[in-house]
Amino acid sequence: MSSPKERIIATTFELFARQGYNSTGINQIVAEANVAKASFYQYFKSKEDLCVEFLNVRHEYWFNELNSFVSKEKESKSKLMSSFDFLIYMNQKEDFRGCSFLNILSEISSDNVKILNVIQNHKKDVRNYFSQLIENKDLADHIYLLFESSIIESQLFRSNELIETSKKIITQLI
Amino acid sequence: MSSPKERIIATTFELFARQGYNSTGINQIVAEANVAKASFYQYFKSKEDLCVEFLNVRHEYWFNELNSFVSKEKESKSKLMSSFDFLIYMNQKEDFRGCSFLNILSEISSDNVKILNVIQNHKKDVRNYFSQLIENKDLADHIYLLFESSIIESQLFRSNELIETSKKIITQLI
Amino acid sequence: MSSPKERIIATTFELFARQGYNSTGINQIVAEANVAKASFYQYFKSKEDLCVEFLNVRHEYWFNELNSFVSKEKESKSKLMSSFDFLIYMNQKEDFRGCSFLNILSEISSDNVKILNVIQNHKKDVRNYFSQLIENKDLADHIYLLFESSIIESQLFRSNELIETSKKIITQLI
Amino acid sequence: MSSPKERIIATTFELFARQGYNSTGINQIVAEANVAKASFYQYFKSKEDLCVEFLNVRHEYWFNELNSFVSKEKESKSKLMSSFDFLIYMNQKEDFRGCSFLNILSEISSDNVKILNVIQNHKKDVRNYFSQLIENKDLADHIYLLFESSIIESQLFRSNELIETSKKIITQLI
DNA sequence: GATGAATGAGCCTTCATTCAT
DNA sequence: AATGAATGAAGGCTCATTCAT
């Protein structure tokens, strides 16, 4: 069996993404990870710390999935469109739970700089991702903005409709 | 002095918007509203019910503020641009706390239909708002999507930068 | 429609018998009786007072039902046996909820003389009931004791088995 | 000093027997047991669970006391009579609080199978107890029924009169 | 390195009752 | 005669965290 820390992270990865940050208690995590309460606090100073770790793991996971998904395409423009299909793919896979980063953003207090930074860095990377696909910086930001709203609107309406709308818009833009 | 119910709603209006749903306890609400706990439950069946009431009040407040803000403009296109300036105005007024509806969306479980419906209806109205300003339906949705990401990105980065970006984009679109 | 007091009593009659004393709140009573809270306290000084009223009403109801049930029989011995069939009849009618008096006895604190007296008087009347059917005082008490245990044992096991056992015993006694 | 769990059980043992189930709050238990609220819930999933534990402890205690009490007698018939004296002994010791199992039976809702089972099993054991003392099964049940009513009637009237009556009856039966 | 035991503060909700009109 | 509004106290339960070993 894996180490306690690994089991904590694996369990947290699943629970935070599915239930959210505040709705997931340390009790549930240590119970499902089969780890002693005190062991948890040996690896994570606080729940906040665990959250940072979660976001880091999620960051890596998310970009891996994204890159893997769009790697089927060769051209930049195809990769771009495929990025929006990736959202549809994720919505199906995770039942329209939206973006873990934005969800946690809504759950923390605005002076929680530690977590805020991690979320900001993730989104900066997303923005960069589009900048690398598209030469025109303004266009890249434009698409980034459509990407972001695609995520939250599909979460809100539990539907991919506005992702498709975004795809249509982008087809005309590029 | 005002009635207990009014005080509860006023206090909730402030606290839910500032601290979020889960981070605001009934205890804090009744304490700051100077109301007995049991009085609270005479007016609201549950915290969930209070949330619905809050969202309704917030809905009305938000659209009133928006309409009042853009009423300075006469032309549709000016009203449109002014809507984005409204976001800047609100960010300053509320310290970049973002959209109460989207924030609460992130806090509830996805099977909470009661609250989900209220949030969806609010956003449908926002979408409608742009549909009434712009004849071209596709363009209206396009702008709605930019509006939504403008809200969350400015919340995330505590900056109006991407609102300005959106404004620039829209200037070119219309 | 009937008067508030009547509605309170009717509702209480149903709820106390079905749910028990402690599990039935004043709130539920006034809600189901469609009576204002303050109206309730105009007729009943306290929940305890209502309990006394309930027990009195129940007393009358129970003896009426019993006498009506056994009135089919003419002979004393037949009435006696029929009294135990009455328990079977009531168990079916009220789903083995047992004796309201003994149930409430278990719910009150032992220094609650007011309610205790009402319960004692009811049971004295039951004991008298058998004394009037049977000349032999000792035998009457004997049967009273079997009657009492018949009630609680059938409540406990949700079965009439021990009532039938009692009947068999009594057949041999008389 | 003893462990929290032991203190909880000891306190509960006293309070449930004395005040009853519904009238004893978790708050009072943890206060008198000098235990943190959360500690309580580490050992007992719910108040219902504590009730089951209480009934189990009480079951063991009660039979131990009974067997110890009647062990002074050698003959079955003497043990039988002594069992009724045990009730008198307990009434004095516990101030006519009656049977914890029957008292709790009156406090729970009839669909509470978990607790109901424990109560039923206790009483089955009591019934068995008499079956082992008396060969004649019907007579054993007869005495069991007198035993049960002896308990509740002495609780109700705060008097051992009907226990003595039962003893007299039994003397004639055996 | 790993743990089980213990905690104080707080969660949402309901209780029986009294007030002013 | 009847009411709607308001309440303090308590209900059962869960939170993230720390302690001693």
XYZ file of C-alpha atoms (C1' of nucleotides) in Angstrom:
738
model
C 0.000 0.000 0.000
C 1.066 3.591 -0.568
C 2.378 5.947 2.093
C 0.056 7.940 4.340
C 0.959 11.175 2.644
C 0.224 9.745 -0.777
C -3.081 8.391 0.404
C -4.016 11.761 1.891
C -3.236 13.533 -1.340
C -5.067 11.013 -3.460
C -8.140 11.213 -1.267
C -8.037 14.984 -1.107
C -7.670 15.176 -4.860
C -10.906 13.330 -5.255
C -12.882 14.959 -2.472
C -11.919 18.598 -2.969
C -12.695 18.352 -6.664
C -15.993 16.632 -6.069
C -17.339 18.250 -2.902
C -15.406 21.482 -2.685
C -13.063 22.821 -0.048
C -15.307 23.832 2.810
C -17.622 20.884 2.429
C -14.781 18.421 2.825
C -13.687 17.929 6.411
C -10.354 16.703 7.668
C -12.239 13.904 9.354
C -13.563 12.581 6.088
C -10.167 12.830 4.466
C -8.265 10.916 7.138
C -11.082 8.390 7.347
C -11.154 7.664 3.629
C -7.375 7.813 3.365
C -7.058 5.422 6.277
C -4.628 7.658 8.063
C -4.409 8.769 11.661
C -5.442 12.313 12.440
C -2.039 13.135 13.852
C -0.322 11.723 10.806
C -2.199 14.190 8.702
C -0.829 17.099 10.688
C 2.653 15.764 10.321
C 2.504 16.382 6.598
C 0.253 19.381 6.479
C 0.457 22.232 8.898
C -3.181 23.094 8.328
C -6.106 22.531 6.052
C -4.969 25.598 4.175
C -1.655 23.912 3.495
C -3.422 20.869 2.197
C -5.401 23.128 -0.075
C -2.213 24.541 -1.558
C -0.910 21.039 -2.124
C -4.201 20.048 -3.702
C -4.135 22.993 -6.056
C -0.587 22.178 -7.099
C -1.476 18.583 -7.809
C -4.615 19.649 -9.585
C -2.636 22.154 -11.637
C -0.286 19.500 -12.876
C -3.069 17.040 -13.489
C -5.179 19.535 -15.365
C -2.447 20.676 -17.718
C -1.362 17.107 -18.336
C -4.898 16.183 -19.285
C -5.225 19.265 -21.440
C -1.950 18.758 -23.287
C -2.635 15.112 -23.722
C -6.080 15.909 -25.080
C -4.984 18.524 -27.603
C -1.867 16.624 -28.622
C -4.018 14.790 -31.143
C -4.046 17.996 -33.116
C -0.996 19.307 -34.942
C -1.915 22.815 -35.971
C -2.196 25.632 -33.445
C -5.688 26.542 -34.549
C -6.850 22.978 -34.184
C -5.263 22.762 -30.776
C -7.115 25.910 -29.865
C -10.480 24.517 -30.817
C -9.600 21.248 -29.188
C -8.973 23.099 -25.933
C -12.637 23.943 -25.807
C -13.552 20.366 -26.596
C -11.396 19.496 -23.639
C -13.801 21.431 -21.452
C -16.661 19.348 -22.777
C -14.639 16.232 -22.112
C -13.932 17.331 -18.553
C -17.520 18.346 -17.898
C -18.625 14.862 -18.795
C -15.833 13.254 -16.824
C -16.406 15.353 -13.706
C -20.119 16.030 -13.979
C -19.942 19.782 -14.590
C -18.137 20.565 -11.392
C -16.329 23.472 -12.992
C -12.859 24.758 -12.210
C -11.424 23.735 -8.848
C -9.382 26.931 -8.774
C -12.310 29.260 -9.312
C -14.451 27.244 -6.945
C -11.924 27.558 -4.167
C -11.469 31.224 -5.000
C -15.111 31.654 -4.046
C -14.642 29.763 -0.802
C -11.654 31.551 0.679
C -11.583 34.947 2.255
C -10.083 37.580 0.028
C -7.125 38.140 2.329
C -5.951 34.574 2.035
C -2.929 35.450 -0.032
C -1.311 32.043 0.156
C -4.078 30.265 -1.671
C -4.929 33.253 -3.821
C -1.412 33.211 -5.257
C -1.632 29.596 -6.291
C -4.926 30.213 -8.037
C -3.583 33.300 -9.761
C -0.517 31.424 -10.952
C -2.639 28.664 -12.358
C -4.728 31.099 -14.323
C -1.665 32.964 -15.492
C -0.459 29.687 -16.904
C -3.769 29.154 -18.644
C -3.503 32.622 -20.106
C 0.047 31.822 -21.174
C -1.124 28.619 -22.721
C -3.249 30.587 -25.143
C -0.509 33.156 -25.699
C 1.727 30.384 -26.875
C -0.873 29.050 -29.257
C -1.743 32.431 -30.743
C 0.694 35.078 -31.793
C -1.670 38.001 -31.500
C -1.630 38.820 -27.769
C -4.963 40.592 -27.786
C -6.608 37.725 -29.553
C -5.048 35.306 -27.092
C -6.540 37.198 -24.172
C -9.846 37.390 -25.947
C -9.894 33.630 -26.257
C -8.711 33.192 -22.703
C -11.676 35.209 -21.534
C -14.060 33.104 -23.582
C -12.409 30.018 -22.190
C -12.951 31.138 -18.629
C -16.577 32.019 -19.091
C -17.094 28.760 -20.958
C -16.023 26.934 -17.841
C -18.226 28.712 -15.375
C -21.274 29.018 -17.588
C -21.228 25.313 -18.367
C -20.905 24.608 -14.657
C -23.775 26.940 -13.873
C -26.172 25.584 -16.478
C -24.810 22.057 -16.447
C -24.685 22.287 -20.192
C -22.040 22.629 -22.885
C -24.147 25.079 -24.873
C -22.027 28.143 -24.239
C -18.850 26.206 -24.924
C -20.209 25.520 -28.366
C -21.132 29.158 -28.674
C -17.565 30.103 -27.807
C -16.232 27.694 -30.383
C -18.393 29.286 -33.066
C -17.229 32.745 -32.052
C -13.613 31.715 -32.149
C -13.949 30.104 -35.561
C -14.911 33.500 -36.853
C -12.168 35.300 -34.970
C -9.247 33.280 -36.216
C -35.332 50.773 14.871
C -36.247 48.445 12.000
C -37.934 45.075 12.314
C -35.988 41.900 13.074
C -36.611 40.528 9.602
C -35.325 43.681 8.006
C -32.262 43.647 10.224
C -31.609 40.006 9.367
C -31.833 40.696 5.664
C -29.673 43.785 5.872
C -27.027 41.975 7.887
C -27.120 38.960 5.611
C -26.863 41.167 2.579
C -23.640 42.540 3.906
C -22.137 39.352 5.317
C -22.941 36.934 2.521
C -21.568 39.336 -0.042
C -18.442 40.010 1.978
C -17.631 36.651 3.581
C -19.513 34.182 1.467
C -22.231 31.709 2.313
C -20.436 28.953 4.197
C -18.191 31.285 6.123
C -21.129 33.208 7.507
C -22.868 31.472 10.375
C -26.380 32.009 11.623
C -24.804 32.923 14.941
C -22.943 35.833 13.434
C -26.007 36.987 11.546
C -28.317 37.043 14.549
C -25.602 38.611 16.690
C -24.928 41.452 14.277
C -28.598 41.857 13.474
C -29.408 41.949 17.183
C -32.071 39.352 16.843
C -32.867 36.242 18.858
C -31.962 32.978 17.225
C -35.543 31.768 17.325
C -36.707 34.973 15.681
C -34.490 34.152 12.763
C -36.189 30.820 12.258
C -39.584 32.428 12.332
C -38.768 34.210 9.135
C -36.513 31.713 7.439
C -37.123 28.011 7.427
C -33.428 27.299 7.044
C -30.120 28.829 6.131
C -30.788 27.652 2.597
C -33.999 29.650 2.591
C -32.127 32.703 3.768
C -29.715 32.178 0.915
C -32.542 32.227 -1.588
C -33.870 35.411 -0.035
C -30.404 36.924 -0.125
C -29.980 36.073 -3.791
C -33.337 37.594 -4.606
C -32.491 40.789 -2.776
C -29.065 40.862 -4.326
C -30.591 40.304 -7.764
C -32.824 43.295 -7.416
C -30.100 45.424 -5.913
C -27.593 44.504 -8.579
C -29.871 45.251 -11.512
C -31.020 48.481 -9.933
C -27.455 49.595 -9.518
C -26.612 48.506 -13.046
C -29.567 50.240 -14.638
C -29.013 53.333 -12.611
C -25.364 53.354 -13.582
C -25.891 52.939 -17.319
C -28.883 55.262 -17.398
C -26.468 58.120 -17.831
C -25.949 56.869 -21.354
C -28.575 57.193 -24.042
C -27.314 55.025 -26.877
C -27.286 51.259 -26.680
C -23.625 51.008 -27.515
C -22.738 53.487 -24.823
C -24.877 51.624 -22.344
C -23.029 48.488 -23.330
C -19.635 49.964 -22.626
C -20.953 51.541 -19.491
C -21.994 48.104 -18.257
C -18.375 47.148 -18.107
C -17.532 50.347 -16.330
C -20.190 49.316 -13.864
C -18.076 46.302 -13.019
C -15.161 48.578 -12.273
C -17.416 50.710 -10.138
C -18.638 47.675 -8.223
C -15.151 46.264 -7.786
C -14.105 49.430 -6.132
C -17.252 49.660 -4.082
C -17.081 46.036 -2.908
C -13.362 45.461 -2.931
C -13.253 42.943 -5.779
C -15.504 40.422 -4.129
C -16.864 39.269 -7.470
C -20.321 37.970 -8.240
C -22.334 36.737 -5.240
C -24.181 34.357 -7.504
C -21.102 32.689 -8.918
C -19.470 32.630 -5.512
C -22.403 30.812 -3.984
C -22.550 28.507 -6.990
C -19.097 27.335 -5.958
C -20.179 26.774 -2.383
C -23.285 24.690 -2.856
C -23.424 21.043 -3.785
C -24.480 20.468 -7.362
C -27.735 18.821 -6.351
C -28.976 21.889 -4.531
C -31.586 22.689 -7.148
C -33.369 25.340 -5.122
C -30.406 27.671 -4.972
C -29.066 26.629 -8.351
C -32.297 27.764 -9.979
C -32.088 31.229 -8.487
C -28.524 31.605 -9.690
C -29.405 30.365 -13.159
C -32.324 32.764 -13.382
C -30.137 35.663 -12.408
C -27.638 34.852 -15.108
C -30.375 34.324 -17.664
C -31.499 37.847 -16.868
C -27.983 39.135 -17.330
C -27.820 37.381 -20.663
C -31.180 38.879 -21.564
C -29.948 42.276 -20.556
C -27.352 42.127 -23.301
C -29.808 40.636 -25.772
C -31.964 43.693 -25.314
C -29.087 46.052 -25.845
C -27.792 44.303 -28.949
C -29.873 43.080 -31.827
C -27.430 40.467 -33.044
C -28.062 37.509 -30.743
C -24.665 35.910 -31.312
C -22.910 39.139 -30.570
C -24.997 39.575 -27.435
C -23.909 36.189 -26.161
C -20.360 36.955 -27.102
C -20.454 40.052 -24.958
C -22.244 38.241 -22.154
C -19.379 35.763 -22.058
C -16.823 38.555 -21.921
C -18.856 40.184 -19.177
C -18.848 37.046 -17.079
C -15.136 36.433 -17.400
C -14.523 40.099 -16.712
C -16.211 39.639 -13.357
C -14.334 36.574 -12.238
C -10.947 37.554 -13.613
C -11.068 40.906 -11.901
C -12.053 39.162 -8.688
C -9.211 36.702 -9.067
C -6.502 39.239 -9.824
C -8.048 42.017 -7.786
C -7.539 44.197 -10.826
C -9.671 45.768 -13.513
C -7.144 44.992 -16.215
C -9.149 42.335 -17.993
C -12.276 44.454 -17.820
C -10.408 47.076 -19.797
C -9.244 44.374 -22.156
C -12.837 43.316 -22.670
C -13.857 46.884 -23.345
C -11.202 47.176 -26.013
C -12.331 43.935 -27.597
C -15.930 45.014 -27.639
C -15.116 48.377 -29.164
C -13.778 46.484 -32.107
C -16.676 44.074 -32.259
C -19.451 46.616 -32.443
C -65.187 25.769 12.083
C -64.657 24.821 15.711
C -63.177 27.072 18.376
C -59.417 27.438 18.867
C -59.512 25.539 22.141
C -61.390 22.670 20.573
C -58.963 22.527 17.691
C -56.011 22.503 20.066
C -57.476 19.639 22.035
C -58.366 17.648 18.964
C -54.901 18.090 17.510
C -53.209 17.282 20.792
C -55.351 14.216 21.189
C -54.027 12.886 17.946
C -50.401 13.949 18.293
C -49.746 13.017 21.912
C -51.217 9.578 21.364
C -49.271 9.039 18.171
C -45.933 10.720 18.827
C -45.749 10.942 22.577
C -45.506 13.901 24.893
C -41.913 15.055 24.553
C -41.763 14.448 20.827
C -44.716 16.716 20.202
C -43.871 20.407 20.292
C -46.190 23.294 20.954
C -45.191 24.602 17.564
C -46.520 21.552 15.786
C -49.726 21.645 17.779
C -50.572 25.275 17.091
C -49.546 24.845 13.466
C -51.753 21.815 12.861
C -54.565 23.269 14.950
C -54.368 26.514 13.031
C -54.194 28.572 16.164
C -51.967 31.446 17.180
C -49.260 30.725 19.697
C -50.618 33.257 22.114
C -54.093 31.809 21.836
C -52.702 28.523 23.000
C -51.360 30.072 26.167
C -54.671 31.671 26.829
C -56.234 28.288 27.328
C -53.309 26.386 28.739
C -50.936 27.814 31.258
C -48.206 25.463 30.104
C -47.499 22.338 28.134
C -47.934 20.452 31.370
C -51.459 21.805 31.667
C -52.208 20.689 28.164
C -50.953 17.266 29.107
C -53.406 17.079 31.969
C -56.212 18.088 29.653
C -55.082 15.519 27.133
C -55.041 12.765 29.729
C -58.523 13.681 30.865
C -59.849 13.598 27.344
C -58.033 10.382 26.672
C -59.417 8.887 29.855
C -62.958 9.570 28.809
C -62.345 8.412 25.266
C -60.651 5.208 26.360
C -63.368 4.158 28.775
C -66.070 5.024 26.288
C -64.417 2.856 23.701
C -63.912 0.065 26.192
C -67.478 0.119 27.483
C -68.849 0.354 24.005
C -66.684 -2.572 22.936
C -67.619 -4.886 25.787
C -71.281 -3.846 25.760
C -71.839 -6.535 23.133
C -71.411 -9.048 25.903
C -73.986 -9.550 28.610
C -72.306 -11.751 31.157
C -69.536 -10.435 33.384
C -67.147 -13.191 32.412
C -67.699 -12.499 28.749
C -67.175 -8.806 29.332
C -63.968 -9.686 31.074
C -62.621 -11.681 28.170
C -63.877 -9.047 25.783
C -61.810 -6.453 27.640
C -58.702 -8.211 26.487
C -60.034 -8.392 22.950
C -60.466 -4.657 23.265
C -56.715 -4.374 23.671
C -56.259 -6.286 20.419
C -58.758 -3.998 18.784
C -56.928 -0.905 20.031
C -53.535 -2.231 19.040
C -54.723 -2.608 15.519
C -56.469 0.749 15.545
C -53.498 2.612 16.991
C -50.639 0.526 15.667
C -49.425 -0.874 18.977
C -48.719 2.472 20.539
C -49.582 1.178 23.977
C -51.109 3.092 26.846
C -50.859 6.887 26.654
C -50.876 7.058 30.432
C -47.994 4.674 30.941
C -46.109 6.247 28.064
C -46.351 9.671 29.593
C -45.476 8.238 32.990
C -42.137 7.297 31.454
C -41.624 10.750 30.032
C -42.237 12.903 33.060
C -39.939 13.417 35.978
C -41.002 11.532 39.056
C -41.711 14.685 41.026
C -44.326 15.870 38.566
C -47.217 15.259 40.939
C -49.816 17.033 38.854
C -49.553 14.671 35.913
C -48.712 11.681 38.062
C -52.029 12.057 39.879
C -54.022 12.004 36.666
C -52.267 8.863 35.540
C -52.762 7.210 38.898
C -56.438 8.051 38.886
C -56.870 6.598 35.446
C -55.284 3.341 36.494
C -57.283 3.246 39.693
C -60.376 3.429 37.519
C -59.100 0.590 35.387
C -58.507 -1.424 38.516
C -62.004 -0.534 39.686
C -63.396 -1.574 36.341
C -62.233 -5.114 36.991
C -63.364 -4.998 40.594
C -66.832 -4.273 39.387
C -66.775 -7.150 36.962
C -65.410 -9.667 39.441
C -66.548 -10.135 42.966
C -63.372 -11.695 44.251
C -61.109 -8.710 44.936
C -57.892 -10.685 44.748
C -58.879 -12.221 41.464
C -59.827 -8.786 40.140
C -56.381 -7.454 40.970
C -54.814 -10.520 39.463
C -56.599 -9.838 36.218
C -55.826 -6.149 36.378
C -52.151 -7.014 36.567
C -52.417 -9.313 33.576
C -54.286 -6.585 31.751
C -51.538 -4.065 32.387
C -48.738 -6.324 31.267
C -50.784 -7.315 28.252
C -50.770 -3.703 27.180
C -47.084 -3.049 27.538
C -45.899 -6.404 26.272
C -47.958 -6.110 23.127
C -46.592 -2.613 22.631
C -43.051 -3.839 23.131
C -43.271 -6.808 20.779
C -45.815 -5.250 18.447
C -47.749 -8.459 18.789
C -50.916 -9.662 20.481
C -49.342 -12.934 21.519
C -49.170 -12.206 25.230
C -52.707 -10.870 25.227
C -53.820 -14.253 23.989
C -51.680 -15.859 26.640
C -53.395 -13.734 29.257
C -56.783 -14.734 27.943
C -55.882 -18.405 28.241
C -54.676 -17.889 31.784
C -57.824 -16.070 32.767
C -60.064 -18.706 31.258
C -58.509 -21.113 33.712
C -58.731 -18.716 36.612
C -62.415 -17.946 36.406
C -8.986 9.473 36.878
C -10.882 7.194 34.513
C -11.024 7.540 30.737
C -13.496 9.858 29.017
C -15.451 6.958 27.590
C -15.798 5.382 31.021
C -16.864 8.671 32.514
C -19.433 9.160 29.764
C -20.891 5.721 30.321
C -20.952 6.107 34.072
C -22.638 9.492 33.846
C -25.119 8.269 31.269
C -25.886 5.235 33.378
C -26.913 7.492 36.174
C -28.711 10.182 34.196
C -30.670 8.022 31.765
C -31.912 5.850 34.605
C -32.804 8.824 36.742
C -34.100 11.410 34.277
C -34.948 9.349 31.238
C -33.660 9.476 27.700
C -35.224 12.590 26.230
C -34.802 14.671 29.342
C -31.075 14.042 29.435
C -29.113 16.147 26.960
C -25.680 15.476 25.556
C -24.679 18.801 27.049
C -25.501 17.655 30.548
C -23.735 14.351 30.032
C -20.486 15.847 28.797
C -20.622 18.522 31.469
C -21.084 16.065 34.312
C -18.646 13.601 32.793
C -16.093 16.362 32.378
C -15.517 15.510 28.741
C -15.331 17.621 25.608
C -18.307 17.440 23.317
C -16.188 16.205 20.444
C -14.752 13.473 22.627
C -18.227 12.198 23.159
C -18.792 11.861 19.454
C -15.562 9.969 19.038
C -17.015 7.157 21.086
C -20.655 7.389 20.164
C -21.890 8.047 16.689
C -25.097 9.579 18.004
C -27.269 9.890 21.053
C -29.136 6.869 19.778
C -25.908 4.893 19.830
C -25.277 5.984 23.385
C -28.746 4.777 24.258
C -27.963 1.334 22.890
C -24.755 1.256 24.887
C -26.634 2.363 27.983
C -29.226 -0.347 27.561
C -26.520 -2.971 27.144
C -24.742 -1.809 30.271
C -28.004 -1.609 32.133
C -28.939 -5.090 30.945
C -25.780 -6.560 32.348
C -26.043 -4.572 35.540
C -29.648 -5.497 36.116
C -29.174 -9.212 35.635
C -26.075 -9.198 37.773
C -27.966 -7.515 40.566
C -30.886 -9.877 40.148
C -28.777 -13.030 40.135
C -26.738 -11.799 43.012
C -29.912 -11.000 44.947
C -31.649 -14.326 44.404
C -28.445 -16.334 44.851
C -29.175 -16.303 48.558
C -31.935 -18.798 47.834
C -31.255 -22.359 46.812
C -34.628 -23.683 45.663
C -36.231 -22.539 42.430
C -39.439 -21.543 44.125
C -37.583 -19.455 46.641
C -35.568 -17.841 43.893
C -38.841 -17.064 42.171
C -40.289 -15.307 45.176
C -37.001 -13.595 45.771
C -37.144 -12.150 42.264
C -40.137 -10.146 43.319
C -38.382 -9.050 46.457
C -35.630 -7.889 44.159
C -38.083 -5.449 42.641
C -38.799 -4.059 46.074
C -35.095 -3.796 46.704
C -34.567 -1.951 43.438
C -37.507 0.362 44.002
C -35.989 1.442 47.242
C -32.532 1.727 45.764
C -33.660 3.708 42.739
C -36.650 5.522 44.150
C -39.350 3.792 42.102
C -37.946 4.807 38.744
C -39.241 1.621 37.136
C -37.698 -0.256 34.255
C -35.237 1.703 32.100
C -36.122 -0.470 29.134
C -39.847 0.140 29.341
C -39.301 3.805 30.069
C -37.197 4.239 26.964
C -39.685 2.193 24.985
C -42.185 4.949 25.729
C -39.786 7.650 24.624
C -38.704 6.363 21.234
C -40.734 6.429 18.073
C -42.082 3.058 17.100
C -39.932 2.852 13.989
C -36.703 3.060 15.937
C -35.811 -0.571 15.341
C -32.275 -0.322 16.653
C -33.297 0.560 20.180
C -36.501 -1.460 20.039
C -34.480 -4.610 19.382
C -32.301 -4.097 22.416
C -35.345 -3.612 24.600
C -37.056 -6.663 23.158
C -33.968 -8.778 23.717
C -33.757 -7.674 27.310
C -37.328 -8.660 27.958
C -36.891 -11.958 26.143
C -34.082 -12.667 28.567
C -36.321 -11.797 31.497
C -38.953 -14.132 30.131
C -36.273 -16.807 29.697
C -35.154 -16.237 33.233
C -38.531 -17.387 34.496
C -38.664 -20.227 32.015
C -35.487 -21.575 33.495
C -36.810 -21.334 37.017
C -40.170 -22.960 36.248
C -40.691 -26.058 34.187
C -44.263 -25.326 33.205
C -43.944 -22.893 30.299
C -47.413 -21.442 30.684
C -46.881 -20.837 34.341
C -43.542 -19.207 33.587
C -45.200 -16.779 31.212
C -47.933 -16.147 33.720
C -45.366 -15.161 36.285
C -43.419 -13.113 33.767
C -46.556 -11.096 33.108
C -47.103 -10.520 36.811
C -43.465 -9.508 37.120
C -43.792 -6.928 34.389
C -46.915 -5.350 35.776
C -45.371 -5.404 39.221
C -42.610 -3.197 37.889
C -44.774 -0.616 36.224
C -47.516 -0.511 38.815
C -45.026 0.043 41.613
C -43.419 2.802 39.538
C -46.780 4.379 38.889
C -48.022 4.319 42.482
C -44.590 4.649 44.034
C -45.568 1.739 46.226
C -44.709 -1.929 46.516
C -48.304 -2.897 47.201
C -48.952 -4.653 43.921
C -45.637 -6.468 44.127
C -46.852 -7.967 47.373
C -50.141 -8.781 45.704
C -48.258 -10.574 42.946
C -46.254 -12.515 45.488
C -49.447 -13.662 47.167
C -50.920 -14.743 43.826
C -47.806 -16.656 42.922
C -47.695 -18.434 46.233
C -51.058 -19.876 45.366
C -50.084 -20.703 41.812
C -47.007 -22.749 42.542
C 7.529 7.728 11.347
C 3.145 7.056 13.054
C -0.580 7.142 16.029
C -5.071 7.184 19.045
C -7.053 10.232 22.413
C -8.783 14.554 23.525
C -10.292 19.134 22.729
C -12.780 24.245 22.479
C -15.334 26.606 19.472
C -18.794 26.607 16.520
C -22.381 24.511 13.415
C -27.767 24.760 12.222
C -32.021 24.141 14.480
C -35.986 23.778 17.930
C -37.696 24.231 22.511
C -41.592 26.241 25.647
C -42.772 30.692 26.758
C -44.018 35.890 27.001
C -44.728 40.309 25.038
C -47.457 44.219 23.054
C -51.566 45.072 20.606
C -61.337 36.907 22.422
C -57.550 36.467 19.601
C -53.249 37.349 17.729
C -48.387 37.978 15.387
C -43.815 39.100 16.953
C -40.051 38.153 19.721
C -37.307 35.588 22.843
C -33.332 32.921 25.997
C -31.946 28.494 26.550
C -30.963 24.307 24.906
C -31.098 20.633 21.364
C -27.758 17.192 18.744
C -23.767 17.412 16.124
C -19.112 18.662 13.454
C -15.199 21.636 12.827
C -9.910 22.045 12.433
C -6.458 21.300 15.612
C -3.139 19.566 19.428
C -1.536 16.411 22.874
C 1.077 12.479 24.830
C 3.229 8.337 23.513
